[in-house]
Short mmCIF file of C-alpha atoms in Angstrom, two decimals:
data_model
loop_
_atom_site.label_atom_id
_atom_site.label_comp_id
_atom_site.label_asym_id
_atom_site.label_seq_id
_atom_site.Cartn_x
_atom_site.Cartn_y
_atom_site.Cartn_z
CA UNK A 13 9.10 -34.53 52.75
CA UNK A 14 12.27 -32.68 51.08
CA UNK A 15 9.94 -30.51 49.12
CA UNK A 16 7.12 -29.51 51.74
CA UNK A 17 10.30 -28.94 54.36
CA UNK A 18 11.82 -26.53 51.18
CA UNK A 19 8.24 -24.66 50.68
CA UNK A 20 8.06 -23.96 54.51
CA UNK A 21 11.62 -22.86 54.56
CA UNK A 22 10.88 -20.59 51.61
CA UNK A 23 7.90 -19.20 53.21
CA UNK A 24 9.53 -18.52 56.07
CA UNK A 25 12.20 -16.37 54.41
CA UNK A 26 9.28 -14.78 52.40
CA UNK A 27 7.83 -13.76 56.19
CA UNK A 28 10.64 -12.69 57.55
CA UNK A 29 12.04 -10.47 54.32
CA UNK A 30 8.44 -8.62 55.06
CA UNK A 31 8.76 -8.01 58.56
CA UNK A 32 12.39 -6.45 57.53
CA UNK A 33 10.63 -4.25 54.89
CA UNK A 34 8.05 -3.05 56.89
CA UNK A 35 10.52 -2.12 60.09
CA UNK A 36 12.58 -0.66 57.32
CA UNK A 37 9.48 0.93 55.25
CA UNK A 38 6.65 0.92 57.49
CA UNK A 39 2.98 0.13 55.64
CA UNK A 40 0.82 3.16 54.95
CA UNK A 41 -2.55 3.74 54.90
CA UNK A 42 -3.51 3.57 50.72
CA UNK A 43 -4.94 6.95 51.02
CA UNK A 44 -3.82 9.18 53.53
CA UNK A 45 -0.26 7.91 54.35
CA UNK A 46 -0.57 7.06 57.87
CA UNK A 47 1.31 3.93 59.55
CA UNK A 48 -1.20 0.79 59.32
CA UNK A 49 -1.00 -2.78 60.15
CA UNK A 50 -0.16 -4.44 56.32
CA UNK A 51 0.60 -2.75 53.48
CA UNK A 52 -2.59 -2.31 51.16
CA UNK A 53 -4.82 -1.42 53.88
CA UNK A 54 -6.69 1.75 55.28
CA UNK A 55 -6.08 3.84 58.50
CA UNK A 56 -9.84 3.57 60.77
CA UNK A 57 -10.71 6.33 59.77
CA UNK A 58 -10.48 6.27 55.99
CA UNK A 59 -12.27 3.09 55.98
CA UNK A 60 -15.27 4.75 57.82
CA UNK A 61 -15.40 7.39 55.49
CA UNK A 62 -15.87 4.74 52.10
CA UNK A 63 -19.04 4.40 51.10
CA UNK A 64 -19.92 1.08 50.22
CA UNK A 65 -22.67 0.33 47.54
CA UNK A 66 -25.64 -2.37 47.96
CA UNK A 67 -29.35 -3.49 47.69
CA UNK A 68 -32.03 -2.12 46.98
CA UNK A 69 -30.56 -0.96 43.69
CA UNK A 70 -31.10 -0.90 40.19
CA UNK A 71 -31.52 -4.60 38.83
CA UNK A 72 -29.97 -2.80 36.03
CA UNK A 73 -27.24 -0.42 36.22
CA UNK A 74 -26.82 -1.12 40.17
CA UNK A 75 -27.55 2.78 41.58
CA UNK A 76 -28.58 2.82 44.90
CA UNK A 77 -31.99 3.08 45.49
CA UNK A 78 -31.85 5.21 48.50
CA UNK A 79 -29.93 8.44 46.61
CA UNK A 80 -32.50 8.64 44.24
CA UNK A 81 -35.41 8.31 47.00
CA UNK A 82 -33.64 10.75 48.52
CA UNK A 83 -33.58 13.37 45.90
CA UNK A 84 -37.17 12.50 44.82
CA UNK A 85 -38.96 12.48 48.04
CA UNK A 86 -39.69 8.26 47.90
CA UNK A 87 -37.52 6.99 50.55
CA UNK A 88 -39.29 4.14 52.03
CA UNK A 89 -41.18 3.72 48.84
CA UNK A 90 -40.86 -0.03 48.45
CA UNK A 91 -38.12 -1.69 45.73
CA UNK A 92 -39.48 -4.74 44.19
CA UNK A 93 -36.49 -7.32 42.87
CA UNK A 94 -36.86 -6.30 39.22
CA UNK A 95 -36.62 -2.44 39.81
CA UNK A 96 -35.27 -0.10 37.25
CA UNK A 97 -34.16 3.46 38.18
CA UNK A 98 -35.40 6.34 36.15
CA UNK A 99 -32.40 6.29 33.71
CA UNK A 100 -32.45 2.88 32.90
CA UNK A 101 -36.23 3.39 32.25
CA UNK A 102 -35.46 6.09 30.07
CA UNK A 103 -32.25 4.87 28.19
CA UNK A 104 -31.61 0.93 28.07
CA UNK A 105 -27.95 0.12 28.63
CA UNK A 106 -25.95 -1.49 26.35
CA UNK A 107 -24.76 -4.22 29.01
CA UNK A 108 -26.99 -6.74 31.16
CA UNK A 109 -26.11 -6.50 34.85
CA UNK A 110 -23.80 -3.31 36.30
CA UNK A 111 -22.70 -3.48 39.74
CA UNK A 112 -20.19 -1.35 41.79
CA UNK A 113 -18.73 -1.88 45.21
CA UNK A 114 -17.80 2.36 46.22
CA UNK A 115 -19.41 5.07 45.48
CA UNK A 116 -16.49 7.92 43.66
CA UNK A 117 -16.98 10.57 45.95
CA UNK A 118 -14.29 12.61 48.00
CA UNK A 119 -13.66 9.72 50.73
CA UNK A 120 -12.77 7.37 47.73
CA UNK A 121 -11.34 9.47 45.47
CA UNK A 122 -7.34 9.57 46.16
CA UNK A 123 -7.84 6.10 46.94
CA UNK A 124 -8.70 5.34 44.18
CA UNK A 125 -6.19 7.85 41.97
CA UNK A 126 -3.67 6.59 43.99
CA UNK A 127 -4.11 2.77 43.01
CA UNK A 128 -4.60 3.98 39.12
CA UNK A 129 -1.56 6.88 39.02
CA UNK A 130 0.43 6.74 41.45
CA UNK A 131 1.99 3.20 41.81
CA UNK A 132 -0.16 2.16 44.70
CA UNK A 133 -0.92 -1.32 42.99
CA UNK A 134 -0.60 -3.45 46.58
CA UNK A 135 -3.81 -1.97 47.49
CA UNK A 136 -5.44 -4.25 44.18
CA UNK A 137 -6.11 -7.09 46.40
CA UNK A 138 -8.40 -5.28 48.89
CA UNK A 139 -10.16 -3.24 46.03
CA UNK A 140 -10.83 -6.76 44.15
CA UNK A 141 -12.39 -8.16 47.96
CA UNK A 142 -14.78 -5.13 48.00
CA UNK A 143 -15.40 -6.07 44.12
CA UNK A 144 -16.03 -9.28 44.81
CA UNK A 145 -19.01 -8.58 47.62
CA UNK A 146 -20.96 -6.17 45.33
CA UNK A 147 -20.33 -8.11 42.79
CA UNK A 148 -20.90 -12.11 43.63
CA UNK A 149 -23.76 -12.44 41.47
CA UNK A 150 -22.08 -11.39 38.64
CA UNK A 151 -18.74 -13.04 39.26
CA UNK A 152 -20.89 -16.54 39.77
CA UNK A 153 -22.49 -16.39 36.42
CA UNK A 154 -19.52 -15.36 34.46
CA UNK A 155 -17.48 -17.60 32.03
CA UNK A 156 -14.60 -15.13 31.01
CA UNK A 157 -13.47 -11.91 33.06
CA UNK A 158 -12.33 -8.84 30.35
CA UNK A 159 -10.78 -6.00 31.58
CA UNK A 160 -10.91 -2.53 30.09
CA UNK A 161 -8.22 -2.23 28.10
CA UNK A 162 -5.87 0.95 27.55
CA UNK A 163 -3.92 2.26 24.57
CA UNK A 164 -0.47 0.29 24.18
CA UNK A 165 1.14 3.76 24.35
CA UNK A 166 -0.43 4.84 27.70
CA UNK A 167 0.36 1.16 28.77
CA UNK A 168 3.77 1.92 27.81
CA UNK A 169 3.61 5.02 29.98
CA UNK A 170 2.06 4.02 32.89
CA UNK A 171 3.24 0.49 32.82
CA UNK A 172 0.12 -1.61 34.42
CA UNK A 173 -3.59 -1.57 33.37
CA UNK A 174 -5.46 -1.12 36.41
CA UNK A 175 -8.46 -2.50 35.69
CA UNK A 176 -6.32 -5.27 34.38
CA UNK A 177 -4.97 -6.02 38.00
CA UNK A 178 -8.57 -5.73 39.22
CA UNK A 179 -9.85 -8.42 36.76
CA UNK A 180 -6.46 -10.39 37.64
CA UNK A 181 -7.61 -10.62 41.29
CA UNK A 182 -11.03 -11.47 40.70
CA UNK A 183 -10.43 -14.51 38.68
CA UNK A 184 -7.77 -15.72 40.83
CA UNK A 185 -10.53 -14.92 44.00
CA UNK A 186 -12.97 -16.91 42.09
CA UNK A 187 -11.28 -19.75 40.08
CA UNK A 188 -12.30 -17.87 36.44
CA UNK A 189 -11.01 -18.11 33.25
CA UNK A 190 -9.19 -14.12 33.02
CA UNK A 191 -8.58 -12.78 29.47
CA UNK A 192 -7.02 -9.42 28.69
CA UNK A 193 -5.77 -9.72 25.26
CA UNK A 194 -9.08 -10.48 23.47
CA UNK A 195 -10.59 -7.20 23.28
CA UNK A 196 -8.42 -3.91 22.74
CA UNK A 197 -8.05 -0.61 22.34
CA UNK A 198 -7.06 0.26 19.01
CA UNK A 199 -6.35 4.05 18.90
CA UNK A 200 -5.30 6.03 22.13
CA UNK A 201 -8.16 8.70 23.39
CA UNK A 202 -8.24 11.41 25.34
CA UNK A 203 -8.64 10.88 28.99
CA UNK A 204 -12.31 11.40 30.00
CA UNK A 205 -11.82 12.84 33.19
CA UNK A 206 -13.20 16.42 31.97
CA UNK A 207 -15.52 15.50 29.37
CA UNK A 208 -18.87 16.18 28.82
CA UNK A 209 -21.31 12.88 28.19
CA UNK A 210 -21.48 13.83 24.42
CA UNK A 211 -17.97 14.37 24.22
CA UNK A 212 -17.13 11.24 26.48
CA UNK A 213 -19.54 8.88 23.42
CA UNK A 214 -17.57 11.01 20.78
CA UNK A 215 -14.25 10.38 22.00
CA UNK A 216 -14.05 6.80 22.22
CA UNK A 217 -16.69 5.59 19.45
CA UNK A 218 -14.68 3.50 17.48
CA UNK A 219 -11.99 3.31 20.03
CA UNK A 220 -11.86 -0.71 20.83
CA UNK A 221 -12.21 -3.49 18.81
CA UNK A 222 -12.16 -7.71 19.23
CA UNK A 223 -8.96 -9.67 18.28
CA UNK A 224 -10.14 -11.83 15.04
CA UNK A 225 -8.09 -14.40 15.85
CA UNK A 226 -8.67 -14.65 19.42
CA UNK A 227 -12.73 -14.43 18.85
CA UNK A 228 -13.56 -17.77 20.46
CA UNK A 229 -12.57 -17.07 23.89
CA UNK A 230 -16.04 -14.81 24.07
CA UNK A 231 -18.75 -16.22 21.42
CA UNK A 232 -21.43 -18.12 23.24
CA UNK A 233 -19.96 -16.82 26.67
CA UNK A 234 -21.01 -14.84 29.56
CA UNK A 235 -18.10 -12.03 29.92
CA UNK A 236 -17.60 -10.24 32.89
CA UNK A 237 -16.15 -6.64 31.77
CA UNK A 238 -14.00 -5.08 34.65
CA UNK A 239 -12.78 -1.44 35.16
CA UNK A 240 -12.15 1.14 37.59
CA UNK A 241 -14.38 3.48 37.61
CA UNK A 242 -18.52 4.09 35.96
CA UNK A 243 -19.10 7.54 34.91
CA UNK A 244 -20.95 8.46 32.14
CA UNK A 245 -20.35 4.62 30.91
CA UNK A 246 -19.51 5.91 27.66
CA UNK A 247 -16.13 3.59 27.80
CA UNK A 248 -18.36 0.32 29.38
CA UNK A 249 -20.91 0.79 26.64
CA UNK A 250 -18.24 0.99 23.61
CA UNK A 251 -16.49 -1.90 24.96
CA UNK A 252 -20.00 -3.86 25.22
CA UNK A 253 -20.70 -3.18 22.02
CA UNK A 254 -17.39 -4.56 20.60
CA UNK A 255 -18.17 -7.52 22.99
CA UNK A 256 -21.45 -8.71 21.95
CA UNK A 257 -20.46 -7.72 18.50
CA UNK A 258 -17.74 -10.65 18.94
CA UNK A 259 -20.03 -12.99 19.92
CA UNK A 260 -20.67 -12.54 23.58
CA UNK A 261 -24.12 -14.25 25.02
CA UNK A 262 -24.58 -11.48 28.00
CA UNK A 263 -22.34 -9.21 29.29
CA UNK A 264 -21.65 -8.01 32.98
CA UNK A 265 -20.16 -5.08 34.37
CA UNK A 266 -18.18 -4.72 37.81
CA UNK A 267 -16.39 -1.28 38.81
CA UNK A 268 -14.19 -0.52 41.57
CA UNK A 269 -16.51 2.82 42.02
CA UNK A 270 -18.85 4.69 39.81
CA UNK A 271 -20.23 8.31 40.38
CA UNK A 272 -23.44 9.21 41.76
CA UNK A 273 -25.50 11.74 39.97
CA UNK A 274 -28.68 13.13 41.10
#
């Protein structure tokens, strides 16, 4: 009785330090700054603006279906369960199953750089709910979640791994073993932002590598591989590589957001 009486006395303090905070520091919407309800949220209308991936996509890779009908002239042209979109057809991916709950665009965008640059990490918890809807399927079969890691000097500099607090969130969501220590990134790169493909493959071949000693947490598993953002998945497919080169019996890969090319 003492100790459930002490844990609803501390939560109460815990509610009422918040509700002090927030008449002090009123929440913001996580993109455009307005006042909102809880911290970590969006205003109305930044939420309408998101656009949320899902079915029919790629069985592969996870693009939509409907952008690519879209560009080609198909839409309505029936999606059959094992569907493959062009690129996938043409280049085979390095990793099983890709899914991604935004698409990067200009509604999502400082969103997004504000979670991964600019200190917004409350927002993490929403971002890994989204995750966790485009990604069940995934997050169900997994056995280990991986982040993407970063360079111990831009770690140093930035002070948090986001994709690390994505991955942190979606095995505490789903009751899954979370490991970011196992594979890392042993030589700092350039960022990728303004890269070309080519350059993007050139710039981090080589870049990660798996912990010897820590090799047994992925052999014979199914690792889920987390990060922020898909682009050219030059970054997903070295990590995947190091992955299954560890030991790894599939690997998965869930993003926050991934750009949509025609």
């Amino acid at each position: 009785m003492v100790a459930r009486g002490m844990l609803c006395f501390m939560q109460s303090v815990v509610t009422i330090g918040r509700r002090v905070l927030d008449a002090v520091l009123p929440p913001t919407c996580a993109k455009c700054r307005v006042v909102v309800e809880r911290n970590g949220t969006l205003c109305a209308d930044c939420w309408k603006a998101l656009r949320f991936l899902g079915p029919p996509w790629c069985q592969c890779c996870g693009f939509p279906f409907e952008f690519e009908a879209a560009d080609t002239g198909l839409r309505g042209f029936e999606i059959s369960e094992s569907s493959l979109c062009g690129d996938c057809l043409q280049n085979p991916k390095a990793f099983d199953r890709a899914r991604s709950a935004l698409a990067y665009d200009d509604a999502s965008r400082d969103l997004i750089l504000a979670f991964k640059h600019a200190d917004r990490t409350e927002t993490a918890l929403n971002l890994a709910t989204w995750m966790t809807l485009a990604g069940s399927e995934l997050l169900e079969s997994a056995d280990v979640i991986v982040p993407v890691p970063l360079h111990w000097w831009r770690l140093f500099l930035r002070r948090y791994n986001q994709s690390a607090l994505l991955a942190q969130r979606l095995a505490d969501r789903c009751g899954k073993p979370f490991d970011a220590r196992v594979l890392e990134r042993r030589r700092a790169t350039l960022s990728q932002g303004h890269l070309s493909r080519t350059a993007r493959q050139r710039n981090v071949a080589g870049a990660f590598r798996i912990q010897t000693a820590l090799k047994s947490r992925i052999e014979g598993r199914r690792v889920l591989l987390i990060d922020d953002v898909y682009t050219s998945g030059a970054t997903i497919s070295a990590c995947v590589a190091c992955l299954r080169a560890g030991g790894a019996e599939t690997v998965d890969v869930l993003t926050l957001a991934r750009v949509l090319r025609s």
